[in-house]
Short mmCIF file of C-alpha atoms in Angstrom, two decimals:
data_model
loop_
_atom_site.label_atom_id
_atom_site.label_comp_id
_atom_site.label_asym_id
_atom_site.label_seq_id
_atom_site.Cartn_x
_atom_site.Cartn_y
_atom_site.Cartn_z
CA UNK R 243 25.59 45.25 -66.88
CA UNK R 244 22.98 42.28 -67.45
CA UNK R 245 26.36 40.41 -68.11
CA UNK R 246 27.80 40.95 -64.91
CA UNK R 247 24.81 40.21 -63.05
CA UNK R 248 24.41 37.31 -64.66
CA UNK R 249 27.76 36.25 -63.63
CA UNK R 250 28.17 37.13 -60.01
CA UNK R 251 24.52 34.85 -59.91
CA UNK R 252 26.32 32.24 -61.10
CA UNK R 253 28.95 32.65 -59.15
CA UNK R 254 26.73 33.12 -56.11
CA UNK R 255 25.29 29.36 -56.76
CA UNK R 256 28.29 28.00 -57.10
CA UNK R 257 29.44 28.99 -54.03
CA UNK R 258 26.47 27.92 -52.72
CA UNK R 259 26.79 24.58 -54.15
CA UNK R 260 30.21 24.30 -53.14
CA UNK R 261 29.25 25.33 -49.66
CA UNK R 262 26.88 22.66 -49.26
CA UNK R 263 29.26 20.42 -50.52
CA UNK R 264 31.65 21.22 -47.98
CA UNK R 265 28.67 21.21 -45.06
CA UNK R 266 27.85 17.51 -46.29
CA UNK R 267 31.62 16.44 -46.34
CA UNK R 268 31.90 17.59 -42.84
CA UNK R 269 28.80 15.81 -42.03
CA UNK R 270 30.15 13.05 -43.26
CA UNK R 271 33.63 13.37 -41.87
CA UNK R 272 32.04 14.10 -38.14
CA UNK R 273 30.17 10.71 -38.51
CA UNK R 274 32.61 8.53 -39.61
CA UNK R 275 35.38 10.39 -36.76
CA UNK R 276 32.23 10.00 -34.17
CA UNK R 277 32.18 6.10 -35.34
CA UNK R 278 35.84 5.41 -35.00
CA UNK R 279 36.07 7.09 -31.78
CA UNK R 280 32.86 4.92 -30.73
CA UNK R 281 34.76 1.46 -31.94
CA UNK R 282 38.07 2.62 -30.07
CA UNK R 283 36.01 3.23 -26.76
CA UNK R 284 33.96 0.18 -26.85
CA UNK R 285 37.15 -1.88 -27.50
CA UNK R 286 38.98 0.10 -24.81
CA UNK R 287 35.58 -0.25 -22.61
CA UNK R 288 35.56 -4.13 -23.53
CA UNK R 289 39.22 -4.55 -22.64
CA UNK R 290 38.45 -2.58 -19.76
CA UNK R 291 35.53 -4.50 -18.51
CA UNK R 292 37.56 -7.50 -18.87
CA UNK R 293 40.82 -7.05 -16.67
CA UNK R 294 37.38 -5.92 -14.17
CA UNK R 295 35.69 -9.10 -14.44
CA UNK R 296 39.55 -11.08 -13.70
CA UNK R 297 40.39 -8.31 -10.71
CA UNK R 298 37.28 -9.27 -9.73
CA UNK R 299 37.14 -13.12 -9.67
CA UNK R 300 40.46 -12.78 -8.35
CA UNK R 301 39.81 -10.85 -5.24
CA UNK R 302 36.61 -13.64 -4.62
CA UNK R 303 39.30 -15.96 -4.36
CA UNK R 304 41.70 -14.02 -2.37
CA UNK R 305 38.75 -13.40 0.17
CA UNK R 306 37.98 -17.02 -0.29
CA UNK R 307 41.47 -17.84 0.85
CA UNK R 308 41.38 -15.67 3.57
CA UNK R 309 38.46 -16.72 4.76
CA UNK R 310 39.31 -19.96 4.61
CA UNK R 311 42.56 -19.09 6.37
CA UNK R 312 40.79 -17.51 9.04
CA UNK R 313 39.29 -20.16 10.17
CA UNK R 314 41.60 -22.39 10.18
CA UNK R 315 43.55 -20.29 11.77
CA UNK R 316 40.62 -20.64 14.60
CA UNK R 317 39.82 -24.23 14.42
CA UNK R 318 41.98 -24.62 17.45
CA UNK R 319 40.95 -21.72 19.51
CA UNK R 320 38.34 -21.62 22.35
CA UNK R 321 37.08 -18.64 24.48
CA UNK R 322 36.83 -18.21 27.81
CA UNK R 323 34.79 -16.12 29.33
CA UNK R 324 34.37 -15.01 33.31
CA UNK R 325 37.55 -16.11 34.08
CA UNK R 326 39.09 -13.05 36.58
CA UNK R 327 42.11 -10.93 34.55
CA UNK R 328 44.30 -12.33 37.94
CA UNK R 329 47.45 -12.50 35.50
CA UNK R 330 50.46 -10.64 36.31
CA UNK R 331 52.57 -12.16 33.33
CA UNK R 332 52.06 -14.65 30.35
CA UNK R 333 53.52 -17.49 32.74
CA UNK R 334 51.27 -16.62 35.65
CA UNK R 335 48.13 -16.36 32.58
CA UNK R 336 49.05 -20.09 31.32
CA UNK R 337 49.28 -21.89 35.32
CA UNK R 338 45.50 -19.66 35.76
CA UNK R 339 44.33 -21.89 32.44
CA UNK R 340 45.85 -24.85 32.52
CA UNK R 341 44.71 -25.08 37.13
CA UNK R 342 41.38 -23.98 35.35
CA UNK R 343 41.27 -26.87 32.74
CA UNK R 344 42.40 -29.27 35.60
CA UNK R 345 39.78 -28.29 38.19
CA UNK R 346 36.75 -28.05 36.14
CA UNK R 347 37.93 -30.67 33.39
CA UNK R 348 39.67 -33.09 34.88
CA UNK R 349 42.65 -32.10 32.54
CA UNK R 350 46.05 -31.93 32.70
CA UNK R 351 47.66 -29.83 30.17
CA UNK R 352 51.41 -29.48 29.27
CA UNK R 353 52.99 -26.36 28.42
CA UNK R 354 53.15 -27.73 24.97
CA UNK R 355 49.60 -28.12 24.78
CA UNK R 356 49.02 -24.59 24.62
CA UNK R 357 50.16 -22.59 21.62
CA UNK R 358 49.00 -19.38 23.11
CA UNK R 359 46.77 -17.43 25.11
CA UNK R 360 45.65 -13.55 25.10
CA UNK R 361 43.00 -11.36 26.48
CA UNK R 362 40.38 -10.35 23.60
CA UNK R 363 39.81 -6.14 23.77
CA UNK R 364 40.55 -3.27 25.46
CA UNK R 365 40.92 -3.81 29.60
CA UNK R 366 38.03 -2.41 31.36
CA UNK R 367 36.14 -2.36 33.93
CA UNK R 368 34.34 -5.91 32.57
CA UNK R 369 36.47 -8.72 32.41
CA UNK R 370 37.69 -9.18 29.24
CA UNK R 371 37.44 -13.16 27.88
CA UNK R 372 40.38 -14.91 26.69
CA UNK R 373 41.12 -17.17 23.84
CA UNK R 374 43.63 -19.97 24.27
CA UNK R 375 44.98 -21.56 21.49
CA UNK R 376 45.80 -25.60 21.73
CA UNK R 377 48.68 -26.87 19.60
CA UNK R 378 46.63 -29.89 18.78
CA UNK R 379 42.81 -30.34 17.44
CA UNK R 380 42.08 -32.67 19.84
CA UNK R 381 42.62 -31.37 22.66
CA UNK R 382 40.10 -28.52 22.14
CA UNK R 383 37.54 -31.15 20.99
CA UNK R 384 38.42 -32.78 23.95
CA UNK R 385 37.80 -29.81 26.25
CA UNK R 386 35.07 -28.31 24.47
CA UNK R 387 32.97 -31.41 24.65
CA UNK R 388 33.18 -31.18 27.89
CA UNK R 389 31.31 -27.35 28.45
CA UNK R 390 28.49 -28.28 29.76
CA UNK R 391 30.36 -28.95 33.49
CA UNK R 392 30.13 -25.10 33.46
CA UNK R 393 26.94 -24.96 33.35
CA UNK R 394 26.56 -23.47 36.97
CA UNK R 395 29.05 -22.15 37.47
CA UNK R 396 30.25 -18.05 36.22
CA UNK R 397 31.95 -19.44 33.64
CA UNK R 398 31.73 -20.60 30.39
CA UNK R 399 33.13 -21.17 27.09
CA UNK R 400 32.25 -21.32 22.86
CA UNK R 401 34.58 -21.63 19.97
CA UNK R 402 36.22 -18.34 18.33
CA UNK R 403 34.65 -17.17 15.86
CA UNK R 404 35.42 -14.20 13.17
CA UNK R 405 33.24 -10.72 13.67
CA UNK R 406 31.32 -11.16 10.22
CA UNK R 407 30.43 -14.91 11.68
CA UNK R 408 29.14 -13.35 15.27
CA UNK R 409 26.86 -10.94 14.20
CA UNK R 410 25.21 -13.55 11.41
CA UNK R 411 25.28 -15.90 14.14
CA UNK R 412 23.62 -13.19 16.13
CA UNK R 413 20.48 -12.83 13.55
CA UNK R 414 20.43 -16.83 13.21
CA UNK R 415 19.42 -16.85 16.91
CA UNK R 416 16.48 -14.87 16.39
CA UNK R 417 14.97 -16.99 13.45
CA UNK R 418 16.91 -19.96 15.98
CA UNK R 419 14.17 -18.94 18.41
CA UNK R 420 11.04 -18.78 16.47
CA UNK R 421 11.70 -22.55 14.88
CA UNK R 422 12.09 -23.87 18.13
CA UNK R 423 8.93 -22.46 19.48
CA UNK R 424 7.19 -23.49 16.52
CA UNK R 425 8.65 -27.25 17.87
CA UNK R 426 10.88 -28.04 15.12
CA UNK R 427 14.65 -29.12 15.80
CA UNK R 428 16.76 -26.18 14.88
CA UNK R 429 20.69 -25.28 15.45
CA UNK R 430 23.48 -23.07 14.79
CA UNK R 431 26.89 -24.89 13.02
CA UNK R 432 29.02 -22.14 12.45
CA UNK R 433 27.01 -19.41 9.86
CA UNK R 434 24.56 -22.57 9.16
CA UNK R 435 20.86 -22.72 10.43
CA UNK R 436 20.00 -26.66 10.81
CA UNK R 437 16.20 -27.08 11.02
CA UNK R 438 14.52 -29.97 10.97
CA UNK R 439 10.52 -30.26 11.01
CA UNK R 440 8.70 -31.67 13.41
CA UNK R 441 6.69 -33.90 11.60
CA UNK R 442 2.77 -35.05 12.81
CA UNK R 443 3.40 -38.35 12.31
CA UNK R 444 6.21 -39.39 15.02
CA UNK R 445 5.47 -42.80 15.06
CA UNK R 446 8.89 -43.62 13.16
CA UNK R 447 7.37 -46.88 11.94
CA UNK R 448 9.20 -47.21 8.12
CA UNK R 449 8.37 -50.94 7.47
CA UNK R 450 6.96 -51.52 4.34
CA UNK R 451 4.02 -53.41 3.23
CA UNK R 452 4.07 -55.63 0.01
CA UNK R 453 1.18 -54.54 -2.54
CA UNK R 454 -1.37 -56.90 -3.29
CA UNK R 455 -2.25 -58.01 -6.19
CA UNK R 456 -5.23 -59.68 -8.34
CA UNK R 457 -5.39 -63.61 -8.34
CA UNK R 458 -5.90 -64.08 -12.15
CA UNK R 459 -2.40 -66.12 -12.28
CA UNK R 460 -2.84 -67.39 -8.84
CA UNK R 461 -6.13 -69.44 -8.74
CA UNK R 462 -5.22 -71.13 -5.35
CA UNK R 463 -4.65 -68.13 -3.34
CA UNK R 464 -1.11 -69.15 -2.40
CA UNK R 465 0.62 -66.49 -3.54
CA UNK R 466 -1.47 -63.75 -2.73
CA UNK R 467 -1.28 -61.31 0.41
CA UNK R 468 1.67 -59.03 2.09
CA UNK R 469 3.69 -61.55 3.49
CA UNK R 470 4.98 -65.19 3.24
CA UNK R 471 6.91 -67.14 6.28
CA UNK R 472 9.63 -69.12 5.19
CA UNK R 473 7.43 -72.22 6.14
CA UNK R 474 4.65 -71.24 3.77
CA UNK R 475 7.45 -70.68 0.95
CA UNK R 476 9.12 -74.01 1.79
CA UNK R 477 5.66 -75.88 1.12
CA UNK R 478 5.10 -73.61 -2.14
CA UNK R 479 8.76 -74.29 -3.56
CA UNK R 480 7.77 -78.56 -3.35
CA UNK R 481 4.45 -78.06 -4.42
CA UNK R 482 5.80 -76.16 -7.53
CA UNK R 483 8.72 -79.13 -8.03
CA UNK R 484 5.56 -81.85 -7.56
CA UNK R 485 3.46 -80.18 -10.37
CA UNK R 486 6.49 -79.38 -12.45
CA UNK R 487 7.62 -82.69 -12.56
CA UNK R 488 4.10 -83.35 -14.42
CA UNK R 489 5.17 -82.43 -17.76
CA UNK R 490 1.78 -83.33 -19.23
CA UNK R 491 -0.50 -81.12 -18.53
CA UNK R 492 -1.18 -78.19 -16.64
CA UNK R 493 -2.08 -79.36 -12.84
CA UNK R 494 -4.80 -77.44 -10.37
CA UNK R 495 -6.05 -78.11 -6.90
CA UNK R 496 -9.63 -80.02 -6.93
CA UNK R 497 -12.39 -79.02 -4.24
CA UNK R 498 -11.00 -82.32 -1.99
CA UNK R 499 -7.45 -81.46 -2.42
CA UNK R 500 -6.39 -83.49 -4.50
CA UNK R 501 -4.36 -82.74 -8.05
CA UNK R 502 -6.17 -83.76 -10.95
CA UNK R 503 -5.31 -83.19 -14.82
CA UNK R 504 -7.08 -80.92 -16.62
CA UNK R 505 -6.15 -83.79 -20.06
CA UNK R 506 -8.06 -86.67 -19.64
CA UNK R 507 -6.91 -88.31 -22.36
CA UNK R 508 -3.86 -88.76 -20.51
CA UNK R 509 -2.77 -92.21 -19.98
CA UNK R 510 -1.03 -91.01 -16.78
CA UNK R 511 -3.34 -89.06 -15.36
CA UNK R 512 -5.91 -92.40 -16.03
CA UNK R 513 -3.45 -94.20 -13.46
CA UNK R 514 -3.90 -91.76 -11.07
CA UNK R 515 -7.55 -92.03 -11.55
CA UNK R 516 -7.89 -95.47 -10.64
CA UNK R 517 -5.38 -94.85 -8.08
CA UNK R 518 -7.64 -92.44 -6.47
CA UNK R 519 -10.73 -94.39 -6.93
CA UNK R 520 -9.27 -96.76 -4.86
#
């Protein structure tokens, strides 16, 4: 009976061995399957993220385009506004713009100056603006250069801009507003705002003063201060061929005027000596 005991312990930590064995395996198994599954994501994740970061990038450009399309598209476009909804037809709308243009103007338009011209929203009980679109560049500079003949009068006119571009024009006006009061120079150009300060010193004078600097090299004085007329620099230029011309020795003004040589052993400058004596 001991015997059998004695087996079915043994038995009983085997099984227990093996069963920790297999516990451990799985372990093992569920961390390496965990770590595979991890690597497949993050390359999946990784590709993933990268087609993003292109779709991305690409629809920047597309809206870059279209932007850019978009205004172009309304480079050539002004807008009207006060101008009476009158119209009974698109012919009878183009003769109310281009009599309008003539009488306030003083232009005459052809009907292939104007590419086209529509009412902007829904018709009210306001009158709506219109845009009119010119076939050429210059002939809306030409006109809209010329807006401030309406200035008292009901009407007036500004360029077309998109809806994103009014209503960030719109908040530019406020900080528009508080430069000016503060006295500085400050504008709108299309989503831009242009400020320049108003500095204290308005004098505008920009000429610029020559430094001075020590006589050490310049015993006489002659070439010191800020500036030189051409009369002055004429005098200097011979004085400078005189002395050079003295090959010598080194010449210098004396208290009378007069150039003396600093060598008197110099059989020259004993001539001019007794030239000078005399």
């Amino acid at each position: 009976m001991e015997e059998v005991m004695n087996m079915l312990q043994k038995i009983q930590s085997e099984l227990n061995e093996q069963k920790l064995t297999i516990v451990q395996s799985a372990e093992n198994v569920t961390q390496q399957v965990t770590h595979n599954i991890n690597l497949k994501l993050e390359e999946k994740f990784k590709i993933m993220e990268e087609k993003y970061n292109n779709l991305e990038e690409k629809l920047e450009n597309q809206e870059k385009r279209l932007y850019f399309l978009e205004k172009q598209s309304r480079q050539r476009n002004i807008v009207i506004f006060g101008l009476a909804e009158t119209e009974t037809s698109y012919e009878n709308s183009e003769e109310n713009i281009k009599s309008f243009i003539k009488r306030y103007f003083s232009i005459e338009l052809g009907s292939s100056e104007i590419q086209e011209i529509r009412r902007i929203g829904k018709k009210g009980e306001k009158t709506r603006p219109i845009t009119v679109t010119f076939t050429t560049l210059g002939t809306k500079i030409r006109i809209y250069k010329q807006r401030k003949v309406l200035k008292n009068t009901d009407y007036y006119i500004n360029e077309d801009f998109p809806q994103h571009i009014l209503e960030k024009r719109k908040e530019l006006r406020e900080q528009m507003k508080i430069e000016r009061e503060k006295g500085n120079y400050a504008t709108i150009r299309y989503d831009k705002l242009i400020i320049r300060r108003n500095n204290a010193d308005s004098s505008g004078n920009k000429k610029r003063t020559l430094p001075t600097s020590p006589g050490i090299n310049d015993p006489t004085g002659i070439l010191q201060g800020t500036q030189v007329n051409k009369k002055n620099k004429t005098q200097t230029k011979q004085e400078l061929q005189r002395s050079s011309s003295l090959t010598e020795g080194v010449l210098k003004p004396g208290i009378l005027g007069f150039l003396t040589n600093k060598n008197p052993g110099n059989p020259r400058s004993e001539q001019i000596d007794k030239n000078l004596k005399q």
